[in-house]
JSON list of C-alpha atoms in Angstrom, two decimals:
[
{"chain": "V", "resi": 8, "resn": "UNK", "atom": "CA", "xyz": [-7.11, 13.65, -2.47]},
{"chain": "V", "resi": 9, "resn": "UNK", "atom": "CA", "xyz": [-4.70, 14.33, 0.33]},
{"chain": "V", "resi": 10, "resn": "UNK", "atom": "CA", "xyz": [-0.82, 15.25, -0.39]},
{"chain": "V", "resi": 11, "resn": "UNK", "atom": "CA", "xyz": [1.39, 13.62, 2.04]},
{"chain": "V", "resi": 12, "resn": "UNK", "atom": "CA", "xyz": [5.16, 15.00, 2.63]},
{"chain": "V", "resi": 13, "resn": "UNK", "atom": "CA", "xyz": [7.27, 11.98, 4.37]},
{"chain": "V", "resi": 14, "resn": "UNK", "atom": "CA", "xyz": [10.40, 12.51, 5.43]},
{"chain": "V", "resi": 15, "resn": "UNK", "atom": "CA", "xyz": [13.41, 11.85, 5.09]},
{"chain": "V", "resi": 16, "resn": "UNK", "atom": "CA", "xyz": [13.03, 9.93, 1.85]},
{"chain": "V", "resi": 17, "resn": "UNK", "atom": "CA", "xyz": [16.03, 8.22, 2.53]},
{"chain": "V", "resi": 18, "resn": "UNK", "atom": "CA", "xyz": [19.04, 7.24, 4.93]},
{"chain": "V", "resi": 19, "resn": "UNK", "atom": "CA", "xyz": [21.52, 4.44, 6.17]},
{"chain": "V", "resi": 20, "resn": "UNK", "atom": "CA", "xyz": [21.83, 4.13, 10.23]},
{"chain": "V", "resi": 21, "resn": "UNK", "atom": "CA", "xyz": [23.94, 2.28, 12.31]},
{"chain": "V", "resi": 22, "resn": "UNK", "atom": "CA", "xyz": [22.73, -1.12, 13.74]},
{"chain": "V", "resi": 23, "resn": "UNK", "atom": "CA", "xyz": [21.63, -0.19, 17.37]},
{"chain": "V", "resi": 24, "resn": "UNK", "atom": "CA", "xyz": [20.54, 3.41, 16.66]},
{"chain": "V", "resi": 25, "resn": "UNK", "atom": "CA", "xyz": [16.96, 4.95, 16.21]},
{"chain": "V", "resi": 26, "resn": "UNK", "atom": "CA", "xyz": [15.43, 6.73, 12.89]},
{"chain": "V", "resi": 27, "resn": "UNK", "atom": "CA", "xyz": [12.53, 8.80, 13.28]},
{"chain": "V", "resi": 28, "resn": "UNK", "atom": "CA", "xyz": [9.95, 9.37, 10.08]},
{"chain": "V", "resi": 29, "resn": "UNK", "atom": "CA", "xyz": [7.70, 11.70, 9.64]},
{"chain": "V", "resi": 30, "resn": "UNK", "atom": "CA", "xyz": [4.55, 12.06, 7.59]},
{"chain": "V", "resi": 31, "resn": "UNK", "atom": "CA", "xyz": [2.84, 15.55, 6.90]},
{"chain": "V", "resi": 32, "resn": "UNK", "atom": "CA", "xyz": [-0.22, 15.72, 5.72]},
{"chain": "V", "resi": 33, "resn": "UNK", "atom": "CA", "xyz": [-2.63, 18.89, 3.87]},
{"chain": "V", "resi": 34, "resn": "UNK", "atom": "CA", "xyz": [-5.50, 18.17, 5.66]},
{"chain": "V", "resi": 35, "resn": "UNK", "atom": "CA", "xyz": [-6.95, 16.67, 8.84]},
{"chain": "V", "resi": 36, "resn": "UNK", "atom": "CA", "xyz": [-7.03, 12.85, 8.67]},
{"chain": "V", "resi": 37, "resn": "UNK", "atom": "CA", "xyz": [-8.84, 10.37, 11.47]},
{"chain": "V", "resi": 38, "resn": "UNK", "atom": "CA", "xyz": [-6.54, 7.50, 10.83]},
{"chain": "V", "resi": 39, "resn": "UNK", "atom": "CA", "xyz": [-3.03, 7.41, 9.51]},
{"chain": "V", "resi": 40, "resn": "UNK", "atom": "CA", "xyz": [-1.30, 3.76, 8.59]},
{"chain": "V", "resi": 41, "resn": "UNK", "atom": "CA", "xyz": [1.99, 2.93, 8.60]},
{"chain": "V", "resi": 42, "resn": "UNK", "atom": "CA", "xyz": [3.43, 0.07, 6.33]},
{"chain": "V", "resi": 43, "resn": "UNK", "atom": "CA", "xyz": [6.71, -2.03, 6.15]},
{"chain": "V", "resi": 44, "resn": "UNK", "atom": "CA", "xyz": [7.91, -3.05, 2.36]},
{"chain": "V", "resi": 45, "resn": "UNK", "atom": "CA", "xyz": [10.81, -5.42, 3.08]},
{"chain": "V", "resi": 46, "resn": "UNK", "atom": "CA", "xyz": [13.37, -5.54, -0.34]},
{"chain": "V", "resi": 47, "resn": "UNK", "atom": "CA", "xyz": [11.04, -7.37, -2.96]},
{"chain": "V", "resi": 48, "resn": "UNK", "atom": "CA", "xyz": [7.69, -8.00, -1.30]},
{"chain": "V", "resi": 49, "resn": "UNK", "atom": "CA", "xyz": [4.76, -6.50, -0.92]},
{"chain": "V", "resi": 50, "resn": "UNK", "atom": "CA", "xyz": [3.56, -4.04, 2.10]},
{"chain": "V", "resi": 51, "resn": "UNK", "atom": "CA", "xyz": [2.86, -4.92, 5.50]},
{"chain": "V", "resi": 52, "resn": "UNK", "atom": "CA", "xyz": [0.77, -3.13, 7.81]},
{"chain": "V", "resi": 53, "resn": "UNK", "atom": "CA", "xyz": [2.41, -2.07, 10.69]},
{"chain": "V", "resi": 54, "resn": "UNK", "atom": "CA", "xyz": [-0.01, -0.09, 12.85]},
{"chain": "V", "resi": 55, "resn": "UNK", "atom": "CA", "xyz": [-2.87, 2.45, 12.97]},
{"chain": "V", "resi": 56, "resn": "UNK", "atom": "CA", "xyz": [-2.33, 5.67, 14.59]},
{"chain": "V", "resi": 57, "resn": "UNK", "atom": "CA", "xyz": [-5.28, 7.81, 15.57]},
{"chain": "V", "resi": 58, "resn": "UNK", "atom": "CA", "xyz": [-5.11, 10.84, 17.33]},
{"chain": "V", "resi": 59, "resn": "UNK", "atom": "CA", "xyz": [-5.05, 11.15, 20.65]},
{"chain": "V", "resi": 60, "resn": "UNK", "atom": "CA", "xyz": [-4.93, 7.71, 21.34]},
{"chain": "V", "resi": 61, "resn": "UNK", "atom": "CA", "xyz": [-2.16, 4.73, 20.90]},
{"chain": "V", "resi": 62, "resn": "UNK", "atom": "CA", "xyz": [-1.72, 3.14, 17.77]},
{"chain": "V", "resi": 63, "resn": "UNK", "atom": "CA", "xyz": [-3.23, -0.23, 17.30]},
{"chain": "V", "resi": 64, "resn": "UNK", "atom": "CA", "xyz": [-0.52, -2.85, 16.01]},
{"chain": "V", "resi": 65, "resn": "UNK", "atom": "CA", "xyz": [-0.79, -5.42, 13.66]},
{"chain": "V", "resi": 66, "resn": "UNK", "atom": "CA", "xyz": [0.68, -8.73, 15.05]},
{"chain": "V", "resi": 67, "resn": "UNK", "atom": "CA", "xyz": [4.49, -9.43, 14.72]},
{"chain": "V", "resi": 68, "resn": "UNK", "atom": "CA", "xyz": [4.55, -5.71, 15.79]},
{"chain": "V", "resi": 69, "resn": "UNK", "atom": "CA", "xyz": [5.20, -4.13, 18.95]},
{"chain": "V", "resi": 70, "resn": "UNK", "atom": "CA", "xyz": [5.40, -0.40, 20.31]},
{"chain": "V", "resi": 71, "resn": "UNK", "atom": "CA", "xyz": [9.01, -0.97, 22.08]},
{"chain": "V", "resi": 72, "resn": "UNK", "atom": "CA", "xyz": [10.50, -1.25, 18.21]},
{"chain": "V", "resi": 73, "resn": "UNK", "atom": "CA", "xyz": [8.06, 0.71, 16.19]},
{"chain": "V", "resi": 74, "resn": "UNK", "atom": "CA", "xyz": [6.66, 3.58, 18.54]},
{"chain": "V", "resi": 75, "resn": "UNK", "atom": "CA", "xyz": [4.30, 6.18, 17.03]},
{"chain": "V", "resi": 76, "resn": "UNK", "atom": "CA", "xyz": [3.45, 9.19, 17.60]},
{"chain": "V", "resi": 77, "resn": "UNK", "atom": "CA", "xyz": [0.04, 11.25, 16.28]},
{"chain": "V", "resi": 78, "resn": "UNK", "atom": "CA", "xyz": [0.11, 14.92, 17.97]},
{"chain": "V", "resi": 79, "resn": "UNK", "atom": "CA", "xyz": [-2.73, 16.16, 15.61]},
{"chain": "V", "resi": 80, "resn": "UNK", "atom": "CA", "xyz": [-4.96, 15.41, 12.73]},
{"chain": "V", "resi": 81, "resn": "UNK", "atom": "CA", "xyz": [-1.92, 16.39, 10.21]},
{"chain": "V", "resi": 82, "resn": "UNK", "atom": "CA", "xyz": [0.75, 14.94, 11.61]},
{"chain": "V", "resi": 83, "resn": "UNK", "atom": "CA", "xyz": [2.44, 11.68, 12.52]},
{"chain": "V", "resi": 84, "resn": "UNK", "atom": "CA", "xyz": [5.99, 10.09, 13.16]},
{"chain": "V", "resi": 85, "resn": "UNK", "atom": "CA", "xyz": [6.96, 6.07, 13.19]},
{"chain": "V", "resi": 86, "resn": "UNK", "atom": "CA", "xyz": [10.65, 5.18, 15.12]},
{"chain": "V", "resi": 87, "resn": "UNK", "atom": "CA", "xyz": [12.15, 2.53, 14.11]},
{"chain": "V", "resi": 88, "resn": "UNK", "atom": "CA", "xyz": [14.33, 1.41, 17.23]},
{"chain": "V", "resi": 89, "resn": "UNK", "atom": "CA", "xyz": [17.17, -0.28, 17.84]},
{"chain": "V", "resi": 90, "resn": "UNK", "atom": "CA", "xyz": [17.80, -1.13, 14.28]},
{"chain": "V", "resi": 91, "resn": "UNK", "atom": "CA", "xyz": [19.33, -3.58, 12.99]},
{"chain": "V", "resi": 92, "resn": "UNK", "atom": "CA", "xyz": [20.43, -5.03, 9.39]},
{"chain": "V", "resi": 93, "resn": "UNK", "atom": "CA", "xyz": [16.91, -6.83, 8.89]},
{"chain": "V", "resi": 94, "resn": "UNK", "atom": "CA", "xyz": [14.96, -3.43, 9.86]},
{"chain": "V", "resi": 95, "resn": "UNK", "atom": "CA", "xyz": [16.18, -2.41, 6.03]},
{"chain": "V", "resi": 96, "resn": "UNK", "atom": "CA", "xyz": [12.93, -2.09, 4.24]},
{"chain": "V", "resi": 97, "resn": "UNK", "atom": "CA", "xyz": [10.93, 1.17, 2.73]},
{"chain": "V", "resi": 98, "resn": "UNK", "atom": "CA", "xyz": [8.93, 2.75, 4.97]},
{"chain": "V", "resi": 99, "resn": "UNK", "atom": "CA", "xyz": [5.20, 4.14, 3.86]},
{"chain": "V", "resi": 100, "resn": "UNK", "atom": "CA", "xyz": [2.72, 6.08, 5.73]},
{"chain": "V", "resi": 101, "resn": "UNK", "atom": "CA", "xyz": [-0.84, 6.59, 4.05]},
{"chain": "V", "resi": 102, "resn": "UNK", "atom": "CA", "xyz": [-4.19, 8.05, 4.60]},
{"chain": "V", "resi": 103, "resn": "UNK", "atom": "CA", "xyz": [-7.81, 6.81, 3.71]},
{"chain": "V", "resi": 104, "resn": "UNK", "atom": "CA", "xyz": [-9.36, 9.04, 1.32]},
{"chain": "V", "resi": 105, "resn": "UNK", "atom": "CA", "xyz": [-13.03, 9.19, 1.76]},
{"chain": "V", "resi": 106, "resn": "UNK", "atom": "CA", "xyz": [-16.18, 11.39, -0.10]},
{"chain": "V", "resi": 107, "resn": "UNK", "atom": "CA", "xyz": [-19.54, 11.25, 1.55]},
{"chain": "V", "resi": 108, "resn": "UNK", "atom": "CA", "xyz": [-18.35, 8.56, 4.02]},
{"chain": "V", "resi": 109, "resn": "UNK", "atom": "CA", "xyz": [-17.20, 6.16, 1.54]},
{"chain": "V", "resi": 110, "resn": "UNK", "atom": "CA", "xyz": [-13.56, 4.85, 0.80]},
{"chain": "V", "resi": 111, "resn": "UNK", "atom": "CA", "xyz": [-12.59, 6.10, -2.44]},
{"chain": "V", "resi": 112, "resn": "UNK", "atom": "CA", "xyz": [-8.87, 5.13, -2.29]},
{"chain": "V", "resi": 113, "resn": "UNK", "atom": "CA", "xyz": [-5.54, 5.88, -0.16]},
{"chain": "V", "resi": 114, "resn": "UNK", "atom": "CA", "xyz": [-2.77, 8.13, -0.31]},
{"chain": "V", "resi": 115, "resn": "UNK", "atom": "CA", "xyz": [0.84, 6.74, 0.05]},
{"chain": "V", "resi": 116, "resn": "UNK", "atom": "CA", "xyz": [4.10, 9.22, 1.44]},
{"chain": "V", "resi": 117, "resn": "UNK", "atom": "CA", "xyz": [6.99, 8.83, -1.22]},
{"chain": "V", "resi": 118, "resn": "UNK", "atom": "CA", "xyz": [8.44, 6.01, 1.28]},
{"chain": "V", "resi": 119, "resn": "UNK", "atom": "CA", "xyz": [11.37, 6.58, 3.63]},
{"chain": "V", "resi": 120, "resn": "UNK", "atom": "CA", "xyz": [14.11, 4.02, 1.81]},
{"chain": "V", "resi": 121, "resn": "UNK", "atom": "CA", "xyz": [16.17, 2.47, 5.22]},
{"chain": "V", "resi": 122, "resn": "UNK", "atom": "CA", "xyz": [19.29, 1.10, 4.65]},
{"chain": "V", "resi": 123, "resn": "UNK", "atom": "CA", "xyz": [20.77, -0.40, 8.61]},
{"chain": "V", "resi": 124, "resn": "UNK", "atom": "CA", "xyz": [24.34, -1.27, 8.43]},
{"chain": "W", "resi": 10, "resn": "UNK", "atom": "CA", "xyz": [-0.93, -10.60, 7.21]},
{"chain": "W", "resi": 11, "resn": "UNK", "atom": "CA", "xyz": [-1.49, -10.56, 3.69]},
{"chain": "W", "resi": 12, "resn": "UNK", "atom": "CA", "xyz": [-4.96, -11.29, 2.12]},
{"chain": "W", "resi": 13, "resn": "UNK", "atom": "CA", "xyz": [-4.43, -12.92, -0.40]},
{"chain": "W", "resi": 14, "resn": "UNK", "atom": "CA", "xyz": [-2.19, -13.93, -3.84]},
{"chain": "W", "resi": 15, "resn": "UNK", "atom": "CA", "xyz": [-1.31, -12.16, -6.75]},
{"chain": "W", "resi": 16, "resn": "UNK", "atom": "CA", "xyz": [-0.32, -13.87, -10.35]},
{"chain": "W", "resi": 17, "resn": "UNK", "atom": "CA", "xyz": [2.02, -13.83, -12.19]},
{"chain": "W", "resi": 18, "resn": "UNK", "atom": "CA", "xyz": [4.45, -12.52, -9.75]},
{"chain": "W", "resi": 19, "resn": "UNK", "atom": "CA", "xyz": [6.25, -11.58, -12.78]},
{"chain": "W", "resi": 20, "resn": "UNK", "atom": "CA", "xyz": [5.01, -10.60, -16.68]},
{"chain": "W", "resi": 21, "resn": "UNK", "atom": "CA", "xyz": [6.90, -9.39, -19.40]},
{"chain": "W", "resi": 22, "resn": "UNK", "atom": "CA", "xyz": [5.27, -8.75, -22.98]},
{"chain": "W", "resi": 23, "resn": "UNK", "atom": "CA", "xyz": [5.98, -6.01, -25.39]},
{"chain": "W", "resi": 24, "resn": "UNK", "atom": "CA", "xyz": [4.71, -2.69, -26.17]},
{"chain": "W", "resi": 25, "resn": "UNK", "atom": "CA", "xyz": [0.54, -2.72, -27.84]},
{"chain": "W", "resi": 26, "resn": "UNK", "atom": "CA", "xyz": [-0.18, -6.02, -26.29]},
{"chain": "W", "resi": 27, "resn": "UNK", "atom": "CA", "xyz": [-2.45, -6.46, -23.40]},
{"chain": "W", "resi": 28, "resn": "UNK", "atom": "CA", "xyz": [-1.53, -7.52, -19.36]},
{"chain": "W", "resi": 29, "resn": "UNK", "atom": "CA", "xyz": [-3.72, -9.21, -17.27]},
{"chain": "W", "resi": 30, "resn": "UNK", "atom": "CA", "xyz": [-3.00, -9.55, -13.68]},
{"chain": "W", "resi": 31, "resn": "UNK", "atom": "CA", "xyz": [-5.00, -11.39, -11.10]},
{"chain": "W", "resi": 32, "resn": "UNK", "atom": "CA", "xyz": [-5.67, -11.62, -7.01]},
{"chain": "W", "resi": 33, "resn": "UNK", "atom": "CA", "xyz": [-6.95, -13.25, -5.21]},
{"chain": "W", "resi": 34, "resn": "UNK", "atom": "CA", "xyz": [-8.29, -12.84, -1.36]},
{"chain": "W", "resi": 35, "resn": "UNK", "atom": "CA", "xyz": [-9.43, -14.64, 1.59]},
{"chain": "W", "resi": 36, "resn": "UNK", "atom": "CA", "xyz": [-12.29, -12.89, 3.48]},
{"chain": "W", "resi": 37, "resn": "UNK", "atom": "CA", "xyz": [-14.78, -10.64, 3.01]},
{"chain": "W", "resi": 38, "resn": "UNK", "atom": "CA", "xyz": [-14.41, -7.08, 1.72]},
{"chain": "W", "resi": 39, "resn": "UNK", "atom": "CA", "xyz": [-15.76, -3.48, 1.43]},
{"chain": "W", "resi": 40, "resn": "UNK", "atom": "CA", "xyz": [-14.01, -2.92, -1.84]},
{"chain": "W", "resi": 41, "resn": "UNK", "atom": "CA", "xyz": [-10.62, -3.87, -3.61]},
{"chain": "W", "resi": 42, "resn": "UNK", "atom": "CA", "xyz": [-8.09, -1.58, -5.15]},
{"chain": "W", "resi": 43, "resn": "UNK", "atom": "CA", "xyz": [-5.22, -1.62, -7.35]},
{"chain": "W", "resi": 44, "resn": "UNK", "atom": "CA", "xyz": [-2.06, 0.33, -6.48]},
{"chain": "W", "resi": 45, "resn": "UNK", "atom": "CA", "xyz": [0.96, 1.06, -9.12]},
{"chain": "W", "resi": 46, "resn": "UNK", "atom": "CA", "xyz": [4.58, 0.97, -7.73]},
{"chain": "W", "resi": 47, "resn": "UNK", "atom": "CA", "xyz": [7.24, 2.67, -9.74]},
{"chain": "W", "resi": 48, "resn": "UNK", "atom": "CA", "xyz": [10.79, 1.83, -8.62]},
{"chain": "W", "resi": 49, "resn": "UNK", "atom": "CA", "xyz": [10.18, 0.65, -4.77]},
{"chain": "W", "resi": 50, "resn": "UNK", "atom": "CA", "xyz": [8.98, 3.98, -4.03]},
{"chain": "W", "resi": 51, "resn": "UNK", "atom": "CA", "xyz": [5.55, 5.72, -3.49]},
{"chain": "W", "resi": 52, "resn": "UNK", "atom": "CA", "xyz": [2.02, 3.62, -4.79]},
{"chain": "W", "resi": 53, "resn": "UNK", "atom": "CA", "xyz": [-0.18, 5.07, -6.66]},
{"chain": "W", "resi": 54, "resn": "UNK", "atom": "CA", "xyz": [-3.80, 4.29, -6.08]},
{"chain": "W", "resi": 55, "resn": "UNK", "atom": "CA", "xyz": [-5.58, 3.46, -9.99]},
{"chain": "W", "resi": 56, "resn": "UNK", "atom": "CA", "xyz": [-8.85, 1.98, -9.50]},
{"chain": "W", "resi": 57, "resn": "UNK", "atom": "CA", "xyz": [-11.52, 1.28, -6.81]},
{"chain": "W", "resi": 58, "resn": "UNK", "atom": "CA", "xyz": [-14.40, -1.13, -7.25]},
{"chain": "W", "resi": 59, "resn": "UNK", "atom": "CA", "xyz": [-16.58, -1.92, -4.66]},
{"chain": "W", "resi": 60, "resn": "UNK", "atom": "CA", "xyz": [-17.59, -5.49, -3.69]},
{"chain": "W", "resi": 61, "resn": "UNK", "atom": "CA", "xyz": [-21.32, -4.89, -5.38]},
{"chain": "W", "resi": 62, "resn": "UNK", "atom": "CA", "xyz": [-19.28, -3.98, -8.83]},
{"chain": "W", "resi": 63, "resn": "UNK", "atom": "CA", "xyz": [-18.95, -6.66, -11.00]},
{"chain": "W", "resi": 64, "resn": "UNK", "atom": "CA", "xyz": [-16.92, -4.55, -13.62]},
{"chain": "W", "resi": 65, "resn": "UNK", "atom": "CA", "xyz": [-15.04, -1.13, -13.99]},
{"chain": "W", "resi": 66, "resn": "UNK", "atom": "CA", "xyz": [-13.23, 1.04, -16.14]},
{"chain": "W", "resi": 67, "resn": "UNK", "atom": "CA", "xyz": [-10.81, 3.69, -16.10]},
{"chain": "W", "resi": 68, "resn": "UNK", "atom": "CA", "xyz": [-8.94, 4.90, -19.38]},
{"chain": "W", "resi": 69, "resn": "UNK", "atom": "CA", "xyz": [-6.91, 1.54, -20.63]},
{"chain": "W", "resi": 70, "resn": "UNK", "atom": "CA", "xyz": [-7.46, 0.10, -17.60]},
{"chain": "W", "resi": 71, "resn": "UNK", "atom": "CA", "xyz": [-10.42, -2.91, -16.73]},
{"chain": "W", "resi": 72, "resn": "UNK", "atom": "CA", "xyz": [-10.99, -4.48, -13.49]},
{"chain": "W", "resi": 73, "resn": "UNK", "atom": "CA", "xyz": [-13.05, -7.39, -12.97]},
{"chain": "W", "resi": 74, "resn": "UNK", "atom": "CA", "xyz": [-14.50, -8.41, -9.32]},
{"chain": "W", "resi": 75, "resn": "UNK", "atom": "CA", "xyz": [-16.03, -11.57, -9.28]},
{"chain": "W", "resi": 76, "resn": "UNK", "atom": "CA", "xyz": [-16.95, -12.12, -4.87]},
{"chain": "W", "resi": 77, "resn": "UNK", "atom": "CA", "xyz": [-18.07, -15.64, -5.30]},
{"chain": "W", "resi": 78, "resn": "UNK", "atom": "CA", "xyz": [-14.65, -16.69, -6.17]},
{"chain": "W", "resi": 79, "resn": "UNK", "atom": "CA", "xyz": [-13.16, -14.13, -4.05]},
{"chain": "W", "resi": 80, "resn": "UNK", "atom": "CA", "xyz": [-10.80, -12.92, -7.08]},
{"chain": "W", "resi": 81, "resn": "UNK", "atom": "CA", "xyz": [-10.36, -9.59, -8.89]},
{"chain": "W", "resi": 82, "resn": "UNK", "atom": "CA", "xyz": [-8.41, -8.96, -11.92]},
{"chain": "W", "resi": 83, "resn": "UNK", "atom": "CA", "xyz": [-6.93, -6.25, -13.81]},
{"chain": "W", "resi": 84, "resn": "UNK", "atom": "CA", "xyz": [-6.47, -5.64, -17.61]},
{"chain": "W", "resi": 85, "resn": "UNK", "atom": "CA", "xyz": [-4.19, -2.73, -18.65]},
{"chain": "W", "resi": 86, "resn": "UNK", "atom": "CA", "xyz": [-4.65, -2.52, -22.77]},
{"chain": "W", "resi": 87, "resn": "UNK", "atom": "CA", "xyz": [-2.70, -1.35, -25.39]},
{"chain": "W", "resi": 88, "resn": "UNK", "atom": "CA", "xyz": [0.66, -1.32, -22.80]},
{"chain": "W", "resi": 89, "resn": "UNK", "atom": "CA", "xyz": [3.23, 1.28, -22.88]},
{"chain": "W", "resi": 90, "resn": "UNK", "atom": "CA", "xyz": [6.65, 0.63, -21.67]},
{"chain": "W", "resi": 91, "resn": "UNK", "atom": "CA", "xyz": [5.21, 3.50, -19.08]},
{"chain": "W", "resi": 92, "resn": "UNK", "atom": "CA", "xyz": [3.07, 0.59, -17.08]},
{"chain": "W", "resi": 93, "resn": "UNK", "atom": "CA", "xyz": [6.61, -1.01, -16.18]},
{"chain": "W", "resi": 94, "resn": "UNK", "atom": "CA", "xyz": [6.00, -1.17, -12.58]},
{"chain": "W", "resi": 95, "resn": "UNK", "atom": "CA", "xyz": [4.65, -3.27, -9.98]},
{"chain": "W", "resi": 96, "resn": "UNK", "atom": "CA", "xyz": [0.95, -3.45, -9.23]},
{"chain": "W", "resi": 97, "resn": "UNK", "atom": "CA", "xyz": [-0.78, -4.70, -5.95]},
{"chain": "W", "resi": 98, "resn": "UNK", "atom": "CA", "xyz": [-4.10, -5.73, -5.31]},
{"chain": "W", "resi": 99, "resn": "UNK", "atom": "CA", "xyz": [-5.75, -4.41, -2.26]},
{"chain": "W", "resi": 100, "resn": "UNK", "atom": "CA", "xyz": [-8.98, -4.99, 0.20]},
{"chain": "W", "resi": 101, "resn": "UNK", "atom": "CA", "xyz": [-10.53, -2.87, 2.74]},
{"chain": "W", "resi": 102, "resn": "UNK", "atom": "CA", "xyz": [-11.85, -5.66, 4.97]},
{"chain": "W", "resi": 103, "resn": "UNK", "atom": "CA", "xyz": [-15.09, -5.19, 6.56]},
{"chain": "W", "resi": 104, "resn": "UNK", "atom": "CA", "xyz": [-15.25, -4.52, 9.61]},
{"chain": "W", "resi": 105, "resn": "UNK", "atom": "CA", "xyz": [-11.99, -4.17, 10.38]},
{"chain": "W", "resi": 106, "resn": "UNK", "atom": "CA", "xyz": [-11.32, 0.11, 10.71]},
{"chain": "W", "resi": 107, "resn": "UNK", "atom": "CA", "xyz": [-10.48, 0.76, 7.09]},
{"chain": "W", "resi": 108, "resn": "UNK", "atom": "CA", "xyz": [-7.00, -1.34, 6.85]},
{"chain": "W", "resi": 109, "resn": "UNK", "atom": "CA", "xyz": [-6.03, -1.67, 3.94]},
{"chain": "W", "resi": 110, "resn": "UNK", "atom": "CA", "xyz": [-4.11, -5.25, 2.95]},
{"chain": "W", "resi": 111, "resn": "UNK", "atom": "CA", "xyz": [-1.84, -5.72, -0.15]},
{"chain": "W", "resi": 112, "resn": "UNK", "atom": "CA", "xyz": [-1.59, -8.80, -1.99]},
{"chain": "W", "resi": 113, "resn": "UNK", "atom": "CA", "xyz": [1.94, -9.82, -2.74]},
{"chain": "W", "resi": 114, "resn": "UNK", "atom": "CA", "xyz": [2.63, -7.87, -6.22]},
{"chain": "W", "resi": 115, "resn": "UNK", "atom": "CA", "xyz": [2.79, -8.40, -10.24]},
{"chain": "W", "resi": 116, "resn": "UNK", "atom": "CA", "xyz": [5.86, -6.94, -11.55]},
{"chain": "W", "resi": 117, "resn": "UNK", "atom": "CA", "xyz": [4.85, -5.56, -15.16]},
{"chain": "W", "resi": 118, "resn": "UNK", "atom": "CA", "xyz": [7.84, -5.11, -17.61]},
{"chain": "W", "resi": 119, "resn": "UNK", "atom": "CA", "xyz": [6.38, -3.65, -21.01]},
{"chain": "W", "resi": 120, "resn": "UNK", "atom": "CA", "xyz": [9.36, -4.05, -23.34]},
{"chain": "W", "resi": 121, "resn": "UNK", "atom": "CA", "xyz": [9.65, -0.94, -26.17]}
]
């Protein structure tokens, strides 16, 4: 399965300011997702990023707040804009592991842990 | 949007015994997964069973799809105060580009 390096694992911002997280990942990947885990729930999808074309949000999110970027098949970064105190929440990015065409599980980053103050 | 519901939310029981968790989901799927959690940080993925499965097995761990009911559960046997974490439930939905969707979470706490 794929190793994914995100980064930074954690960090506390000012309200107002702009984080940037990246995701790294060992080999080439169509599709990279990016997911929201508020403080106690569960995740929530926040868009799909494929390369070479714009990410596909879920609803509730937009691009202004949560642009993304995909440059290659390896790489990928989620902003988190113009933060504020209910923007705190873990941040995961993951990739679809597949064998012969078939979904055999995903691969989570370590989670970006965003504090907004 | 989540898919579906997870209970308990919360189970606590002691070290040898047995947990069951179960989720439930709303439409149809691909497959269904369950993900460990250890201390809000990266998931783990531990088992995969596709929505022709009925049953799997992995080590001490069972999972149970039943697509009628749209449901799944998972067993974890003989518990080790190791499985203290939080484990999610998860569907690829069909036809929808491989998202994956997390029920809302068990929190396992295996007491030594």
């Amino acid at each position: 399965s794929a190793v994914i390096s995100q980064k930074p694992s954690r960090d506390i911002c000012q309200r107002g300011t702009s984080l940037t997280i990246q995701c790294q990942v060992d080999s080439q990947v169509t599709m990279m997702f990016w997911y929201r885990q508020q403080p106690g729930q569960s995740l929530t999808l926040i868009a799909t990023a494929n390369q070479g074309s714009e990410a596909t949000y879920e609803s509730g999110f937009v691009i202004d707040k949560f642009p993304i970027s995909r440059p290659n098949l390896t790489f990928s970064t989620l902003t988190v804009s113009n933060m504020s105190p209910e923007d705190s929440s873990i941040y995961l990015c993951s990739v679809e592991g597949t064998l012969a065409g078939e979904n055999y599980g995903y691969t989570f980053g370590s989670g970006t842990r965003l504090t907004v103050v | 949007s989540q898919q579906g519901e997870e209970d308990p939310q919360a189970l606590s029981i002691q070290e040898g015994e047995n947990a069951t968790m179960n989720c439930s989901y709303k439409t149809s799927i691909n497959n269904l997964q369950w993900y460990r959690q250890n201390s809000g940080r990266g998931l783990v993925h531990l088992i995969l069973i596709r929505s022709n499965e009925r049953e799997k097995h992995s080590g001490r761990l069972r999972v149970t799809l039943d697509t009628s009911k749209k449901s799944s559960s998972l067993l974890i046997t003989a518990s080790r105060a190791a499985d203290t974490a939080s484990y999610f439930c998860a569907t690829v939905v069909y036809n929808q580009g491989g998202k994956l969707i997390f029920g809302q979470g068990t929190e396992l706490s295996v007491k030594p």
